[in-house]
């Protein structure tokens, strides 16, 4: 049986209506795909706590979680990834790529120009509507 990992992804939108997109580095799994920054939810951790913790760790900044945006499970070759995306607002700091190869603010209409991780595509399409 394939394992399912529960992952949160932060959809951080700025005052210009641009979305913060993160490029997975060559050292990460799923290298060179764009994603919503985030990571695995720990046992007994809430979605809100997980997304705040991951963004603090990965981007050195503080966010507020506003609402769950999308919940989708994608079947990869060896694993199921249940990606829960959360609309977020930056409250302190400037995002810094501690782990990612690149961070980029992208307007919603241009999101489909990036090579997204497959689990992220439903949320990307929803954002573009
Ligand atoms: N963070 C994140 N991971 C995603 C997305 N889409 C997607 O398929 N994934 C996959 C990649 C990984 O297999 C898994 C999340 O792992 P991760 O490496 O980002 O999480 P983490 O920081 O908690 O990892 P770890 O160091 O504890 O192993 O989910 C996404 O939008 N954001």
PDB file of C-alpha atoms and ligand atoms in Angstrom:
ATOM      1  CA  UNK A   1       0.000   0.000   0.000  1.00  0.00           C
ATOM      2  CA  UNK A   2       1.233   3.451  -0.887  1.00  0.00           C
ATOM      3  CA  UNK A   3       1.747   5.864   1.975  1.00  0.00           C
ATOM      4  CA  UNK A   4      -0.165   9.166   2.106  1.00  0.00           C
ATOM      5  CA  UNK A   5       1.648  12.279   3.287  1.00  0.00           C
ATOM      6  CA  UNK A   6      -0.322  15.275   4.408  1.00  0.00           C
ATOM      7  CA  UNK A   7       1.273  18.503   3.229  1.00  0.00           C
ATOM      8  CA  UNK A   8       0.358  22.178   3.612  1.00  0.00           C
ATOM      9  CA  UNK A   9       1.159  24.780   0.980  1.00  0.00           C
ATOM     10  CA  UNK A  10       0.931  28.515   1.655  1.00  0.00           C
ATOM     11  CA  UNK A  11      -0.714  30.707  -0.962  1.00  0.00           C
ATOM     12  CA  UNK A  12       0.772  34.060  -0.007  1.00  0.00           C
ATOM     13  CA  UNK A  13      -0.713  36.921  -2.017  1.00  0.00           C
ATOM     14  CA  UNK A  14       0.736  40.435  -1.966  1.00  0.00           C
ATOM     15  CA  UNK A  15      -0.918  43.844  -2.397  1.00  0.00           C
ATOM     16  CA  UNK A  16      -0.371  43.631  -6.182  1.00  0.00           C
ATOM     17  CA  UNK A  17      -2.390  40.383  -6.282  1.00  0.00           C
ATOM     18  CA  UNK A  18       0.757  38.354  -7.013  1.00  0.00           C
ATOM     19  CA  UNK A  19       1.296  34.875  -5.594  1.00  0.00           C
ATOM     20  CA  UNK A  20       4.557  33.752  -4.002  1.00  0.00           C
ATOM     21  CA  UNK A  21       5.861  30.746  -5.945  1.00  0.00           C
ATOM     22  CA  UNK A  22       8.808  28.611  -4.846  1.00  0.00           C
ATOM     23  CA  UNK A  23      11.106  26.490  -6.990  1.00  0.00           C
ATOM     24  CA  UNK A  24      12.190  23.199  -5.407  1.00  0.00           C
ATOM     25  CA  UNK A  25      15.955  22.900  -5.452  1.00  0.00           C
ATOM     26  CA  UNK A  26      17.890  20.110  -7.185  1.00  0.00           C
ATOM     27  CA  UNK A  27      18.569  18.629  -3.723  1.00  0.00           C
ATOM     28  CA  UNK A  28      14.887  18.273  -2.791  1.00  0.00           C
ATOM     29  CA  UNK A  29      12.471  15.541  -3.862  1.00  0.00           C
ATOM     30  CA  UNK A  30      10.491  16.615  -6.949  1.00  0.00           C
ATOM     31  CA  UNK A  31      13.448  18.816  -7.981  1.00  0.00           C
ATOM     32  CA  UNK A  32      12.934  21.811 -10.259  1.00  0.00           C
ATOM     33  CA  UNK A  33       9.161  21.928  -9.881  1.00  0.00           C
ATOM     34  CA  UNK A  34       7.363  25.019  -8.636  1.00  0.00           C
ATOM     35  CA  UNK A  35       5.239  24.701  -5.521  1.00  0.00           C
ATOM     36  CA  UNK A  36       3.504  26.613  -2.787  1.00  0.00           C
ATOM     37  CA  UNK A  37       6.061  26.801   0.022  1.00  0.00           C
ATOM     38  CA  UNK A  38       5.187  24.552   2.929  1.00  0.00           C
ATOM     39  CA  UNK A  39       5.742  20.967   3.985  1.00  0.00           C
ATOM     40  CA  UNK A  40       4.533  18.000   5.927  1.00  0.00           C
ATOM     41  CA  UNK A  41       2.014  18.380   8.722  1.00  0.00           C
ATOM     42  CA  UNK A  42       3.374  16.830  11.918  1.00  0.00           C
ATOM     43  CA  UNK A  43       1.313  14.403  14.011  1.00  0.00           C
ATOM     44  CA  UNK A  44      -1.296  16.255  16.101  1.00  0.00           C
ATOM     45  CA  UNK A  45      -0.453  19.570  14.427  1.00  0.00           C
ATOM     46  CA  UNK A  46      -3.231  21.785  13.050  1.00  0.00           C
ATOM     47  CA  UNK A  47      -3.148  22.940   9.428  1.00  0.00           C
ATOM     48  CA  UNK A  48      -2.770  26.518  10.623  1.00  0.00           C
ATOM     49  CA  UNK A  49       0.137  25.735  12.962  1.00  0.00           C
ATOM     50  CA  UNK A  50       1.849  23.644  10.262  1.00  0.00           C
ATOM     51  CA  UNK A  51       1.707  26.334   7.594  1.00  0.00           C
ATOM     52  CA  UNK A  52       2.929  29.044   9.988  1.00  0.00           C
ATOM     53  CA  UNK A  53       5.808  26.815  11.189  1.00  0.00           C
ATOM     54  CA  UNK A  54       6.889  25.738   7.694  1.00  0.00           C
ATOM     55  CA  UNK A  55       6.946  29.302   6.360  1.00  0.00           C
ATOM     56  CA  UNK A  56       8.950  30.487   9.341  1.00  0.00           C
ATOM     57  CA  UNK A  57      11.475  27.672   8.738  1.00  0.00           C
ATOM     58  CA  UNK A  58      11.675  27.872   4.957  1.00  0.00           C
ATOM     59  CA  UNK A  59      11.242  31.583   4.283  1.00  0.00           C
ATOM     60  CA  UNK A  60      12.163  33.327   7.564  1.00  0.00           C
ATOM     61  CA  UNK A  61       8.901  35.230   7.734  1.00  0.00           C
ATOM     62  CA  UNK A  62       5.683  35.295   9.679  1.00  0.00           C
ATOM     63  CA  UNK A  63       2.323  34.705   8.056  1.00  0.00           C
ATOM     64  CA  UNK A  64      -1.289  34.644   9.135  1.00  0.00           C
ATOM     65  CA  UNK A  65      -3.385  31.732   7.831  1.00  0.00           C
ATOM     66  CA  UNK A  66      -6.684  33.083   6.486  1.00  0.00           C
ATOM     67  CA  UNK A  67      -8.566  30.059   5.115  1.00  0.00           C
ATOM     68  CA  UNK A  68      -8.132  26.680   3.484  1.00  0.00           C
ATOM     69  CA  UNK A  69      -8.280  27.165  -0.269  1.00  0.00           C
ATOM     70  CA  UNK A  70      -8.103  23.685  -1.751  1.00  0.00           C
ATOM     71  CA  UNK A  71      -7.640  20.072  -0.637  1.00  0.00           C
ATOM     72  CA  UNK A  72      -6.458  17.581  -3.233  1.00  0.00           C
ATOM     73  CA  UNK A  73      -4.752  14.205  -3.161  1.00  0.00           C
ATOM     74  CA  UNK A  74      -2.397  13.358  -5.992  1.00  0.00           C
ATOM     75  CA  UNK A  75      -1.112   9.870  -6.660  1.00  0.00           C
ATOM     76  CA  UNK A  76       2.612   9.918  -7.442  1.00  0.00           C
ATOM     77  CA  UNK A  77       4.469   6.763  -8.449  1.00  0.00           C
ATOM     78  CA  UNK A  78       5.423   5.752  -4.902  1.00  0.00           C
ATOM     79  CA  UNK A  79       3.278   7.948  -2.673  1.00  0.00           C
ATOM     80  CA  UNK A  80      -0.005   9.819  -2.290  1.00  0.00           C
ATOM     81  CA  UNK A  81       0.403  13.491  -1.462  1.00  0.00           C
ATOM     82  CA  UNK A  82      -2.594  15.157   0.171  1.00  0.00           C
ATOM     83  CA  UNK A  83      -1.882  18.833  -0.462  1.00  0.00           C
ATOM     84  CA  UNK A  84      -3.938  21.324   1.519  1.00  0.00           C
ATOM     85  CA  UNK A  85      -3.387  24.852   0.284  1.00  0.00           C
ATOM     86  CA  UNK A  86      -4.094  27.764   2.610  1.00  0.00           C
ATOM     87  CA  UNK A  87      -4.621  31.422   1.731  1.00  0.00           C
ATOM     88  CA  UNK A  88      -2.145  33.417   3.796  1.00  0.00           C
ATOM     89  CA  UNK A  89      -1.071  36.952   4.443  1.00  0.00           C
ATOM     90  CA  UNK A  90       2.462  38.072   5.170  1.00  0.00           C
ATOM     91  CA  UNK A  91       2.583  39.823   8.535  1.00  0.00           C
ATOM     92  CA  UNK A  92       6.297  40.221   9.152  1.00  0.00           C
ATOM     93  CA  UNK A  93       9.563  39.848   7.246  1.00  0.00           C
ATOM     94  CA  UNK A  94      10.562  39.420   3.634  1.00  0.00           C
ATOM     95  CA  UNK A  95      10.524  35.895   2.194  1.00  0.00           C
ATOM     96  CA  UNK A  96      14.019  34.439   1.910  1.00  0.00           C
ATOM     97  CA  UNK A  97      14.815  31.202   0.054  1.00  0.00           C
ATOM     98  CA  UNK A  98      16.444  29.155   2.843  1.00  0.00           C
ATOM     99  CA  UNK A  99      15.751  25.861   1.068  1.00  0.00           C
ATOM    100  CA  UNK A 100      14.335  26.702  -2.350  1.00  0.00           C
ATOM    101  CA  UNK A 101      16.316  27.443  -5.520  1.00  0.00           C
ATOM    102  CA  UNK A 102      14.211  30.552  -6.197  1.00  0.00           C
ATOM    103  CA  UNK A 103      11.221  32.540  -4.956  1.00  0.00           C
ATOM    104  CA  UNK A 104       9.122  34.542  -7.397  1.00  0.00           C
ATOM    105  CA  UNK A 105       6.021  36.761  -7.113  1.00  0.00           C
ATOM    106  CA  UNK A 106       3.812  35.867 -10.081  1.00  0.00           C
ATOM    107  CA  UNK A 107       0.519  37.449 -11.115  1.00  0.00           C
ATOM    108  CA  UNK A 108      -2.414  35.038 -11.067  1.00  0.00           C
ATOM    109  CA  UNK A 109      -2.856  35.180 -14.857  1.00  0.00           C
ATOM    110  CA  UNK A 110       0.762  34.051 -15.374  1.00  0.00           C
ATOM    111  CA  UNK A 111       0.760  31.130 -12.939  1.00  0.00           C
ATOM    112  CA  UNK A 112       0.293  28.532 -15.665  1.00  0.00           C
ATOM    113  CA  UNK A 113       3.631  29.567 -17.237  1.00  0.00           C
ATOM    114  CA  UNK A 114       5.508  27.762 -14.446  1.00  0.00           C
ATOM    115  CA  UNK A 115       6.220  24.043 -14.267  1.00  0.00           C
ATOM    116  CA  UNK A 116       4.164  23.134 -11.188  1.00  0.00           C
ATOM    117  CA  UNK A 117       4.354  19.967  -9.113  1.00  0.00           C
ATOM    118  CA  UNK A 118       1.422  17.830 -10.281  1.00  0.00           C
ATOM    119  CA  UNK A 119      -0.321  17.931  -6.880  1.00  0.00           C
ATOM    120  CA  UNK A 120      -0.489  21.726  -7.132  1.00  0.00           C
ATOM    121  CA  UNK A 121      -2.263  22.027 -10.468  1.00  0.00           C
ATOM    122  CA  UNK A 122      -5.876  22.010  -9.189  1.00  0.00           C
ATOM    123  CA  UNK A 123      -5.082  24.872  -6.786  1.00  0.00           C
ATOM    124  CA  UNK A 124      -3.240  26.762  -9.553  1.00  0.00           C
ATOM    125  CA  UNK A 125      -6.223  26.431 -11.901  1.00  0.00           C
ATOM    126  CA  UNK A 126      -8.608  27.496  -9.131  1.00  0.00           C
ATOM    127  CA  UNK A 127      -6.480  30.601  -8.461  1.00  0.00           C
ATOM    128  CA  UNK A 128      -6.544  31.552 -12.143  1.00  0.00           C
ATOM    129  CA  UNK A 129     -10.364  31.540 -12.345  1.00  0.00           C
TER     130      UNK A 129
HETATM  131  N1  LIG B   1       5.753  21.867   0.369  1.00  0.00           N
HETATM  132  C1  LIG B   1       5.133  21.396  -0.696  1.00  0.00           C
HETATM  133  N2  LIG B   1       5.307  20.101  -1.051  1.00  0.00           N
HETATM  134  C2  LIG B   1       4.662  19.657  -2.131  1.00  0.00           C
HETATM  135  C3  LIG B   1       3.840  20.499  -2.910  1.00  0.00           C
HETATM  136  N3  LIG B   1       3.345  19.766  -3.952  1.00  0.00           N
HETATM  137  C4  LIG B   1       3.810  18.518  -3.823  1.00  0.00           C
HETATM  138  O1  LIG B   1       3.582  17.580  -4.553  1.00  0.00           O
HETATM  139  N4  LIG B   1       4.638  18.448  -2.714  1.00  0.00           N
HETATM  140  C5  LIG B   1       5.312  17.233  -2.255  1.00  0.00           C
HETATM  141  C6  LIG B   1       6.808  17.289  -2.301  1.00  0.00           C
HETATM  142  C7  LIG B   1       7.213  16.374  -1.148  1.00  0.00           C
HETATM  143  O2  LIG B   1       7.140  15.029  -1.566  1.00  0.00           O
HETATM  144  C8  LIG B   1       6.125  16.607  -0.133  1.00  0.00           C
HETATM  145  C9  LIG B   1       6.475  17.692   0.876  1.00  0.00           C
HETATM  146  O3  LIG B   1       7.743  17.537   1.323  1.00  0.00           O
HETATM  147  P1  LIG B   1       8.679  18.728   1.793  1.00  0.00           P
HETATM  148  O4  LIG B   1      10.065  18.252   1.601  1.00  0.00           O
HETATM  149  O5  LIG B   1       8.300  20.032   1.168  1.00  0.00           O
HETATM  150  O6  LIG B   1       8.246  18.810   3.317  1.00  0.00           O
HETATM  151  P2  LIG B   1       9.112  19.014   4.617  1.00  0.00           P
HETATM  152  O7  LIG B   1       9.808  20.338   4.512  1.00  0.00           O
HETATM  153  O8  LIG B   1       8.178  18.801   5.785  1.00  0.00           O
HETATM  154  O9  LIG B   1      10.127  17.822   4.446  1.00  0.00           O
HETATM  155  P3  LIG B   1      11.118  17.070   5.399  1.00  0.00           P
HETATM  156  O10 LIG B   1      12.352  17.895   5.362  1.00  0.00           O
HETATM  157  O11 LIG B   1      10.439  16.946   6.727  1.00  0.00           O
HETATM  158  O12 LIG B   1      11.271  15.753   4.676  1.00  0.00           O
HETATM  159  O13 LIG B   1       4.976  17.018  -0.884  1.00  0.00           O
HETATM  160  C10 LIG B   1       3.689  21.869  -2.541  1.00  0.00           C
HETATM  161  O14 LIG B   1       2.998  22.684  -3.171  1.00  0.00           O
HETATM  162  N5  LIG B   1       4.351  22.271  -1.426  1.00  0.00           N
END
